[in-house]
Coordinates of C-alpha atoms in Angstrom, one line a residue:
X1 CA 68.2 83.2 71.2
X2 CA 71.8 82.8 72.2
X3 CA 73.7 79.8 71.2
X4 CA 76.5 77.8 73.8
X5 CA 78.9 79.9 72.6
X6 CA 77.1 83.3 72.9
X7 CA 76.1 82.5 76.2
X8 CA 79.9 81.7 77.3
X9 CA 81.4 85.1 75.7
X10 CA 78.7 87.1 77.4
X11 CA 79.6 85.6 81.0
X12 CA 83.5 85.8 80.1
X13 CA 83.0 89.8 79.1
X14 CA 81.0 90.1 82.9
X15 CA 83.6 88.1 85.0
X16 CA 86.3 90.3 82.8
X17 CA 84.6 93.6 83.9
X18 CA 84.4 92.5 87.5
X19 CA 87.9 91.5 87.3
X20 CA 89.0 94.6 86.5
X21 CA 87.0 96.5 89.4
X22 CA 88.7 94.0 91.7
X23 CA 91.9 95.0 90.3
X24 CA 91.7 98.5 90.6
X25 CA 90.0 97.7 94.7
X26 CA 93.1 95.7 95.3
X27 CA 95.8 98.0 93.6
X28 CA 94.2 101.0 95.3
X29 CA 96.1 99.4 98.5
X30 CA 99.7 98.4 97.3
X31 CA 100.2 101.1 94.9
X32 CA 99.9 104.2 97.0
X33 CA 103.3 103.4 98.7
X34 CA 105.0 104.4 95.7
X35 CA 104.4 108.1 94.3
X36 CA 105.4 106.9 90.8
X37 CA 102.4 104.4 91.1
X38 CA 99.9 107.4 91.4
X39 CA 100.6 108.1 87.5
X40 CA 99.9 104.2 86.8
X41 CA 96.2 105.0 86.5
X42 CA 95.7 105.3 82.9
X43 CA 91.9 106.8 83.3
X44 CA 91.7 108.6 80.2
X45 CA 92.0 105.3 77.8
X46 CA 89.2 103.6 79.8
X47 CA 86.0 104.0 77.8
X48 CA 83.6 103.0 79.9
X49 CA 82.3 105.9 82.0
X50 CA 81.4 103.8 85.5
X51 CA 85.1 102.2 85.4
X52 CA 86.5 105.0 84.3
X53 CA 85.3 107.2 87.1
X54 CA 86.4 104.1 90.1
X55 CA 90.1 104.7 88.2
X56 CA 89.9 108.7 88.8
X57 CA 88.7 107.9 92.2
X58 CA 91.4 105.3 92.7
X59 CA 93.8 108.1 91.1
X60 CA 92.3 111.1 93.1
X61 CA 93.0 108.9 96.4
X62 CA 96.2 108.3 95.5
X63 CA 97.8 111.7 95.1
X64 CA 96.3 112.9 98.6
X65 CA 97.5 110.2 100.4
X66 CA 100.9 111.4 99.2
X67 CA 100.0 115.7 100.0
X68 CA 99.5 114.3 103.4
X69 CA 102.7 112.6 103.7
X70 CA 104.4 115.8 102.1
X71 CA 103.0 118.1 103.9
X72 CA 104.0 116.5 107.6
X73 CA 107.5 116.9 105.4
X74 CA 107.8 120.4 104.4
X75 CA 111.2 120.9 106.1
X76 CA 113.1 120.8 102.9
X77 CA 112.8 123.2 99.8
X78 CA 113.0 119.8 98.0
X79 CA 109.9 118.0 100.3
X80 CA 107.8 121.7 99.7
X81 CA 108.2 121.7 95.6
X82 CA 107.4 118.2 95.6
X83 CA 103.8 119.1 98.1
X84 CA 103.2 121.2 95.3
X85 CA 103.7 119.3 92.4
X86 CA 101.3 116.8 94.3
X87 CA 98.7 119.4 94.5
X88 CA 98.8 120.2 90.9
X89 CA 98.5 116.7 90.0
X90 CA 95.3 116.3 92.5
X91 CA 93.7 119.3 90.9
X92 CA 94.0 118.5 87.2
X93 CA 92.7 114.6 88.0
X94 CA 89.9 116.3 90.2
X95 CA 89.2 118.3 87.5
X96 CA 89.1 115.5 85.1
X97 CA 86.6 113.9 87.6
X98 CA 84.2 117.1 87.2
X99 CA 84.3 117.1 83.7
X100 CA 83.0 113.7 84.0
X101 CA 80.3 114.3 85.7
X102 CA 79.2 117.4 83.2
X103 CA 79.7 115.1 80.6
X104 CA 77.6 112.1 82.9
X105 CA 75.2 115.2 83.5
X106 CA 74.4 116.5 80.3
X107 CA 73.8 112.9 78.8
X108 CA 70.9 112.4 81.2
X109 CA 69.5 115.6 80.3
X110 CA 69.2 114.4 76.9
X111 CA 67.8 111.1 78.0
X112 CA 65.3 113.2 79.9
X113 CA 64.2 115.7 77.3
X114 CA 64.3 112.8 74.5
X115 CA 61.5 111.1 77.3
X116 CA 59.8 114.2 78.0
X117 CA 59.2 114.6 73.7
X118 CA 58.2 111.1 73.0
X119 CA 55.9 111.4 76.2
X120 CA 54.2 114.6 75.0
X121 CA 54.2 113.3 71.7
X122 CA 52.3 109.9 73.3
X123 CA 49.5 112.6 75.5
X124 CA 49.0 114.4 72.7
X125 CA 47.8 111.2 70.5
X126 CA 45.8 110.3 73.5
X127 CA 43.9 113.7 73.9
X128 CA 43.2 113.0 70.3
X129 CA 41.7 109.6 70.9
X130 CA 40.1 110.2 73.9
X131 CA 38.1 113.1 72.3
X132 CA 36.5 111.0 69.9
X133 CA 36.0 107.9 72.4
X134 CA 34.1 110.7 74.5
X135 CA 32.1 112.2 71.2
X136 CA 30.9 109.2 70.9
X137 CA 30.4 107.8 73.9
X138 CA 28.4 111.2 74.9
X139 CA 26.2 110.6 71.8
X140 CA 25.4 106.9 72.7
X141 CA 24.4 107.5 76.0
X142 CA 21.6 110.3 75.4
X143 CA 20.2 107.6 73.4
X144 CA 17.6 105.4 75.1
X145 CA 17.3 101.5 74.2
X146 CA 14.1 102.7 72.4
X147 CA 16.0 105.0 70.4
X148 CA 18.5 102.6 69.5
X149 CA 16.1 99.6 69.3
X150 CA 14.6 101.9 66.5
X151 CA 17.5 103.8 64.8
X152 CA 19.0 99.8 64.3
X153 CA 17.8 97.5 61.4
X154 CA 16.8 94.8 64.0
X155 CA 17.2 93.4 67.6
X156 CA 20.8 91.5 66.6
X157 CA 21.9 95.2 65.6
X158 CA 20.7 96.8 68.2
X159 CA 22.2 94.2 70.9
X160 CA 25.4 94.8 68.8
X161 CA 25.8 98.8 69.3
X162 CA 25.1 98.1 73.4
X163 CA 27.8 96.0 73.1
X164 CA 30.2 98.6 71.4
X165 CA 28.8 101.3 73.5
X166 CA 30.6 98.9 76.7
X167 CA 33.5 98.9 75.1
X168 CA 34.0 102.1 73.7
X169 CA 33.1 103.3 77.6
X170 CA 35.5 100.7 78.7
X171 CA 38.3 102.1 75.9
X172 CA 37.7 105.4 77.6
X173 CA 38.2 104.3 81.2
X174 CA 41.3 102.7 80.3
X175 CA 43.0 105.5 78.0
X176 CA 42.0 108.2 80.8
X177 CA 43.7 106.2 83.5
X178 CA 46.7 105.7 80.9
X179 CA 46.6 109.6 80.3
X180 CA 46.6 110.4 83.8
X181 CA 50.1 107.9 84.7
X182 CA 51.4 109.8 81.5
X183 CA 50.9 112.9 82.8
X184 CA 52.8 111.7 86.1
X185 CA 55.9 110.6 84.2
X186 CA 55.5 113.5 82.3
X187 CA 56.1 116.0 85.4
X188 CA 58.3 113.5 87.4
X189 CA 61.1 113.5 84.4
X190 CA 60.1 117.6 84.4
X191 CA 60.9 117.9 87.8
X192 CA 64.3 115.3 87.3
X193 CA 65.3 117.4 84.6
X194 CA 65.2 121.0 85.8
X195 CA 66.9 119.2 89.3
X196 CA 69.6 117.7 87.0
X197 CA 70.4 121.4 84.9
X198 CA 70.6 122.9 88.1
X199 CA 73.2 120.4 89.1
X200 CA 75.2 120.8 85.7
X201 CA 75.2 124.4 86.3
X202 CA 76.6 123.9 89.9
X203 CA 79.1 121.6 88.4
X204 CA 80.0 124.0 85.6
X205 CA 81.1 126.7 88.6
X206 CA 83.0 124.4 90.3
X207 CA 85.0 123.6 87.4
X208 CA 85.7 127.1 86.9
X209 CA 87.0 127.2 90.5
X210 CA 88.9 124.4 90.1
X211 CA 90.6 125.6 87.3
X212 CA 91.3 128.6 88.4
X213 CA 92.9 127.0 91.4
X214 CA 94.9 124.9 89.2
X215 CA 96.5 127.9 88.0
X216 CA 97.5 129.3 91.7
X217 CA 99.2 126.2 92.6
X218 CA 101.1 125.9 89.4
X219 CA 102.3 129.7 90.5
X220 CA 103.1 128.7 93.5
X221 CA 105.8 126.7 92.5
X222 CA 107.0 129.5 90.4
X223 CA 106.5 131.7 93.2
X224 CA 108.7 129.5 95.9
X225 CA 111.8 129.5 94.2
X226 CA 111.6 133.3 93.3
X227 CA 111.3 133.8 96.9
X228 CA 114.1 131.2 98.1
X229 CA 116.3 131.9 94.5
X230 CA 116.2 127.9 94.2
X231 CA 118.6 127.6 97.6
X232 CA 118.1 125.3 100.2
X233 CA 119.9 128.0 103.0
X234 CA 117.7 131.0 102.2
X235 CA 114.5 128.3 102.6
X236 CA 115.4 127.2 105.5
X237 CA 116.6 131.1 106.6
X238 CA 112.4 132.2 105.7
X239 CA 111.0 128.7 107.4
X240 CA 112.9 129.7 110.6
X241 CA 111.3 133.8 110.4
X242 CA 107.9 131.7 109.5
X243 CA 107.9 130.4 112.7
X244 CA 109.4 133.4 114.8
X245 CA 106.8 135.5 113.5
X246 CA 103.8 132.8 114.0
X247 CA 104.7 132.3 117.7
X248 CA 105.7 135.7 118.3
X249 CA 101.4 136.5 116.9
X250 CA 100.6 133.5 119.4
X251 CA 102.2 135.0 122.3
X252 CA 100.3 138.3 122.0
X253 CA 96.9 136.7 121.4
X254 CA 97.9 134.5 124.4
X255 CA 98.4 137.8 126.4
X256 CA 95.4 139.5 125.2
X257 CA 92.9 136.6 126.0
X258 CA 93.4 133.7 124.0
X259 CA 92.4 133.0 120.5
X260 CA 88.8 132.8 120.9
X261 CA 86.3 134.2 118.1
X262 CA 83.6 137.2 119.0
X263 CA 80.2 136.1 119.1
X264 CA 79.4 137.9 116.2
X265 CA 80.5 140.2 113.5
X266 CA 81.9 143.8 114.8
X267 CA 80.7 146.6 113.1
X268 CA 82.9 148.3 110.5
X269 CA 84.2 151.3 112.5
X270 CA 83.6 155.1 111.7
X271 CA 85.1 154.8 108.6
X272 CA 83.3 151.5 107.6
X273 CA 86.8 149.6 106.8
X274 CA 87.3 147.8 109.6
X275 CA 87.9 144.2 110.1
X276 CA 88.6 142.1 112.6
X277 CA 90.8 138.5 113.0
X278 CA 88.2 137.6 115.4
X279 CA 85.5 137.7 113.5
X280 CA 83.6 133.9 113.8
X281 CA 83.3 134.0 109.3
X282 CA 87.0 133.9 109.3
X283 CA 88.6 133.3 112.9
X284 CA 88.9 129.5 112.3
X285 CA 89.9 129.7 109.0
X286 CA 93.3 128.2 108.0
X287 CA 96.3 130.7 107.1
X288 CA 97.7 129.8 103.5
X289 CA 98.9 126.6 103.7
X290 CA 99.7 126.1 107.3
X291 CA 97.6 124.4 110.5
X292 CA 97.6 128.0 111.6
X293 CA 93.9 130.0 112.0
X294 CA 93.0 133.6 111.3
X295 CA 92.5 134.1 115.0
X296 CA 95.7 133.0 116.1
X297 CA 98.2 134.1 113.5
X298 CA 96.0 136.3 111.0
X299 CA 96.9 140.3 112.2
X300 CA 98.6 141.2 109.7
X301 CA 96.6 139.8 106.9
X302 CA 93.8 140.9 108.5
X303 CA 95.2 144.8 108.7
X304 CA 96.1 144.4 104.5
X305 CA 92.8 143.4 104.0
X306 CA 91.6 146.6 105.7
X307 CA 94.0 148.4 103.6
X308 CA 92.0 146.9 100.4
X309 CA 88.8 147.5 101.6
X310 CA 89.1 151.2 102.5
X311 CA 90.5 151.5 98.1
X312 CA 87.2 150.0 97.5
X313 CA 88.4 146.3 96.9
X314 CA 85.7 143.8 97.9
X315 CA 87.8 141.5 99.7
X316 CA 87.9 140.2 103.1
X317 CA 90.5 138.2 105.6
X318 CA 88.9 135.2 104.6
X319 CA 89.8 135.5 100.7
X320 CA 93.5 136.7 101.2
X321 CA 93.8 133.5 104.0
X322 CA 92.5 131.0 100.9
X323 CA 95.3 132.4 98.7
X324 CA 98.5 130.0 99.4
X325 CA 100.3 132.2 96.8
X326 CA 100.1 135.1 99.7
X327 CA 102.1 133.2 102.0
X328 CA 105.9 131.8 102.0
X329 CA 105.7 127.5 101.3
X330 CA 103.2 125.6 104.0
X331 CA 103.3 128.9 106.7
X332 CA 101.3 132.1 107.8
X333 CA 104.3 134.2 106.9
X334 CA 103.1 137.2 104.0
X335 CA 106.5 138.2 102.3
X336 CA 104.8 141.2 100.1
X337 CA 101.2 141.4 100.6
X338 CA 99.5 142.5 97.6
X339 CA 99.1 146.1 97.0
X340 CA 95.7 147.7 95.8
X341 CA 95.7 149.0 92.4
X342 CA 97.8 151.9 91.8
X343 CA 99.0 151.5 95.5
X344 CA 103.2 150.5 95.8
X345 CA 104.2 148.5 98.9
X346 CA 106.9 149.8 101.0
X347 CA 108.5 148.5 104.0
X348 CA 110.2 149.8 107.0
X349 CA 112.5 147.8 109.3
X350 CA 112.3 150.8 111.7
X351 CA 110.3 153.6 112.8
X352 CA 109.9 157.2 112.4
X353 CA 107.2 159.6 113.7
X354 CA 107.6 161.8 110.9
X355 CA 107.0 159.0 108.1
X356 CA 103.9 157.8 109.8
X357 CA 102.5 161.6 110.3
X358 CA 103.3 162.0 106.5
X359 CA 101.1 159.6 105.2
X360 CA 98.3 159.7 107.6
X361 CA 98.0 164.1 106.8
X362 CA 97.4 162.6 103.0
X363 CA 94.8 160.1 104.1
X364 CA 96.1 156.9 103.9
X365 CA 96.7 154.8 107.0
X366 CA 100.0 153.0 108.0
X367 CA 100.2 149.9 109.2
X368 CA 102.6 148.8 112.4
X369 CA 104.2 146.6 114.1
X370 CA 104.4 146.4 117.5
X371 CA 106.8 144.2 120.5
X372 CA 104.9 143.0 122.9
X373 CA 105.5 141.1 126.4
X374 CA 109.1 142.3 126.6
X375 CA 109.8 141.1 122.4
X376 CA 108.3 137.8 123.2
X377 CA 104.6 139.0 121.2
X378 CA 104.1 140.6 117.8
X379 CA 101.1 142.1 116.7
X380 CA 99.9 144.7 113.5
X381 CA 97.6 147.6 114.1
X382 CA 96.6 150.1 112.0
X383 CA 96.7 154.0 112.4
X384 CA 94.1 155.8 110.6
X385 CA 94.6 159.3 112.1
X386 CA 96.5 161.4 114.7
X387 CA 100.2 162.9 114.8
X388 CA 103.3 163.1 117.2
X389 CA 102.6 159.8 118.7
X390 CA 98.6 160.3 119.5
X391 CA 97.1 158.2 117.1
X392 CA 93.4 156.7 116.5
X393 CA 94.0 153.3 115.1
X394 CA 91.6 150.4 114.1
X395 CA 93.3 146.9 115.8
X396 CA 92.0 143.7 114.4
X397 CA 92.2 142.0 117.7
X398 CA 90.7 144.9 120.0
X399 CA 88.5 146.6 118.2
X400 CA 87.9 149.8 115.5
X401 CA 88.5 153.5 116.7
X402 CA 90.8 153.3 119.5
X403 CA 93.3 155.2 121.4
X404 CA 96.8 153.5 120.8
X405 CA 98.0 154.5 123.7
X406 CA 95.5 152.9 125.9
X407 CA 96.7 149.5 124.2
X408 CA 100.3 150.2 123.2
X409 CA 103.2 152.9 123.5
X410 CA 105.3 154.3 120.9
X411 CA 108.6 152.9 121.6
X412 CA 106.5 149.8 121.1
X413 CA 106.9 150.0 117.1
X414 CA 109.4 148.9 115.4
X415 CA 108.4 148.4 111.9
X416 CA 106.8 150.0 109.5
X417 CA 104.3 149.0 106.2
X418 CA 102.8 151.6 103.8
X419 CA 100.9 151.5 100.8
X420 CA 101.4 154.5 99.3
X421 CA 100.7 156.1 96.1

């Protein structure tokens, strides 16, 4: 029984909990004006696993409140390292937040399995019991009151053994009913358990995603200031080609039709590489890190990823779109696309017959770049056979296995990407 005083230190510890829940409501509004603030939620000293999860939450709100401000702000190299740096900071808390939840996860498994072995512990004392309540109860009732009357030193004996025959009947009843709710529990918690490992298993991928996302974003970073060499000019110099290039791929899929995604998947072509931008898995999908989609901007990634795919790389436009370390800061621009393996990347600001008819006689196709609507469009194709300008080429906006010149002329090209060995 709990004395005045126990009574009074168990409400205080209660109204302290919910003050601290308030708290952390209440700060979750004032504090995510200030960036610094973000780092003010100390989660991993809280040991209490319910308040310690509102604080990742709380934390987990914070730092995307503060990716969305950034990225509406990416016009500085400055504004684009610090979008980063956000990013890594949401990942590692969200991973934090996973690793929770294993931990949440795996301790009701235990509970579980410690439940399910003290209640097959419990059924198994039952069967026990219930097979001697049934014994006997079987024995006593293929004897007639005669029998019993008889077998019984007199009528006060007799009465007595009717009377335990009831209630070992009655003992049966109840322990069968008891048995049978057992039983219940016993497969519910079964059922809760195998639910719950499938969950921790889910939950064990995703923190292996997120970790190894964690490690793209931190080379991102890296990656940025290789490409800008840490100067404000040369970001601003690749920001302005970003955004050439992106409405120069809008212009041409403006021309051509729109934007809109097939109906369905295209086949692969003759030579079962071909992909296409349109293609309604991927034709929505963001670019990178920018508001841009696969369908409107995603030609040229679309054309490397046919590249891979004809070296026997299963890959797809959709997995080199999720990659923001493919693409220069928050845009659709691809500085060096990545090259297969044992495949170099080589660029061409020009074009020449004989360099394209080169590569194709060995077998490997060359991507181009063609002007379209008098310079104002821009659009990659790839040629996978011909020579002296008559060419078979698979387009990831028109189709596989097409003439080029029904689409496009020579004098249209003006660049050139290999990947040679």
């Amino acid at each position: 029984m709990l004395t005045n005083s126990g009574w009074s230190k168990k409400v205080w510890a209660i109204l302290g909990r919910v003050f601290f829940l308030l708290v952390l409501l209440f700060t979750n509004n004032t504090n995510l004006a200030n960036a610094a603030n973000c780092e003010d939620f100390v989660c991993a000293t809280i040991e209490d696993d319910d308040e310690r999860a509102i604080c990742v939450d709380q934390k987990i709100s914070c730092y995307q409140e503060k990716i969305d401000e950034s990225k509406s702000q990416q016009d500085t190299l400055s504004s684009a390292i610090a979008n980063i740096d956000y990013r890594v900071k949401l990942q590692e808390i969200q991973i934090e937040k996973t690793r929770l939840e294993i931990v949440k996860a795996k301790k009701e498994v235990e509970v579980l399995s410690e439940r399910i072995d003290n209640l097959s512990a419990s059924m198994e004392k039952l069967a026990q019991l219930l097979t001697k309540l049934i014994a006997s109860s079987y024995k006593a009732a293929h004897l007639s009151d005669l029998e019993m009357y008889l077998e019984s030193v007199n009528f006060q004996d007799a009465l007595q053994r009717k009377q335990q025959e009831e209630i070992v009947s009655l003992q049966t009843s109840k322990l069968l009913f008891k048995a049978m709710d057992e039983k219940l529990d016993f497969d519910q918690k079964k059922e809760d358990r195998e639910t719950l490992q499938v969950a921790l298993e889910a939950k064990t991928t995703q923190l292996k995603n997120q970790q190894t996302a964690l490690e793209q974003q931190k080379a991102e970073k890296t990656i940025l200031l290789s490409q800008t060499k840490n100067d404000e000019k040369t970001y601003q110099r690749l920001l302005n080609d970003a955004r050439k290039e992106s409405e120069a791929f809008r212009n041409f899929a403006s021309s051509a039709g729109g934007n809109s995604c097939l109906g369905s998947s295209p086949g692969e072509g003759s030579n079962g590489w071909f992909l296409s931008q349109r293609d309604p898995r991927w034709c929505k999908q963001y670019v990178g890190g920018s508001s841009l989609t696969v369908g409107e901007v995603g030609c040229y990634l679309t054309t490397v990823a046919m590249i891979h795919k004809r070296t026997g790389v299963s890959t797809s436009p959709s997995i080199i779109a999720a990659n923001r370390n493919y693409f220069f800061s928050n845009t659709a621009l691809m500085l060096t696309p990545p090259a297969p393996s044992g495949y170099t990347y080589k660029r061409y600001d020009y074009f020449k017959t004989d360099i394209i008819d080169d590569e194709l006689k060995t077998g490997r196709p060359v991507i181009v770049h063609v002007r379209t609507n008098n310079g104002w469009g821009g659009h990659f194709i790839v040629l996978i056979s011909g020579e002296s300008g008559s060419y078979k080429m698979h387009d990831p906006w028109q189709g596989p296995d097409l003439n080029f010149s029904s689409y496009y002329s020579v004098s249209q090209i003006d660049s050139l990407r290999l990947f040679t060995q």
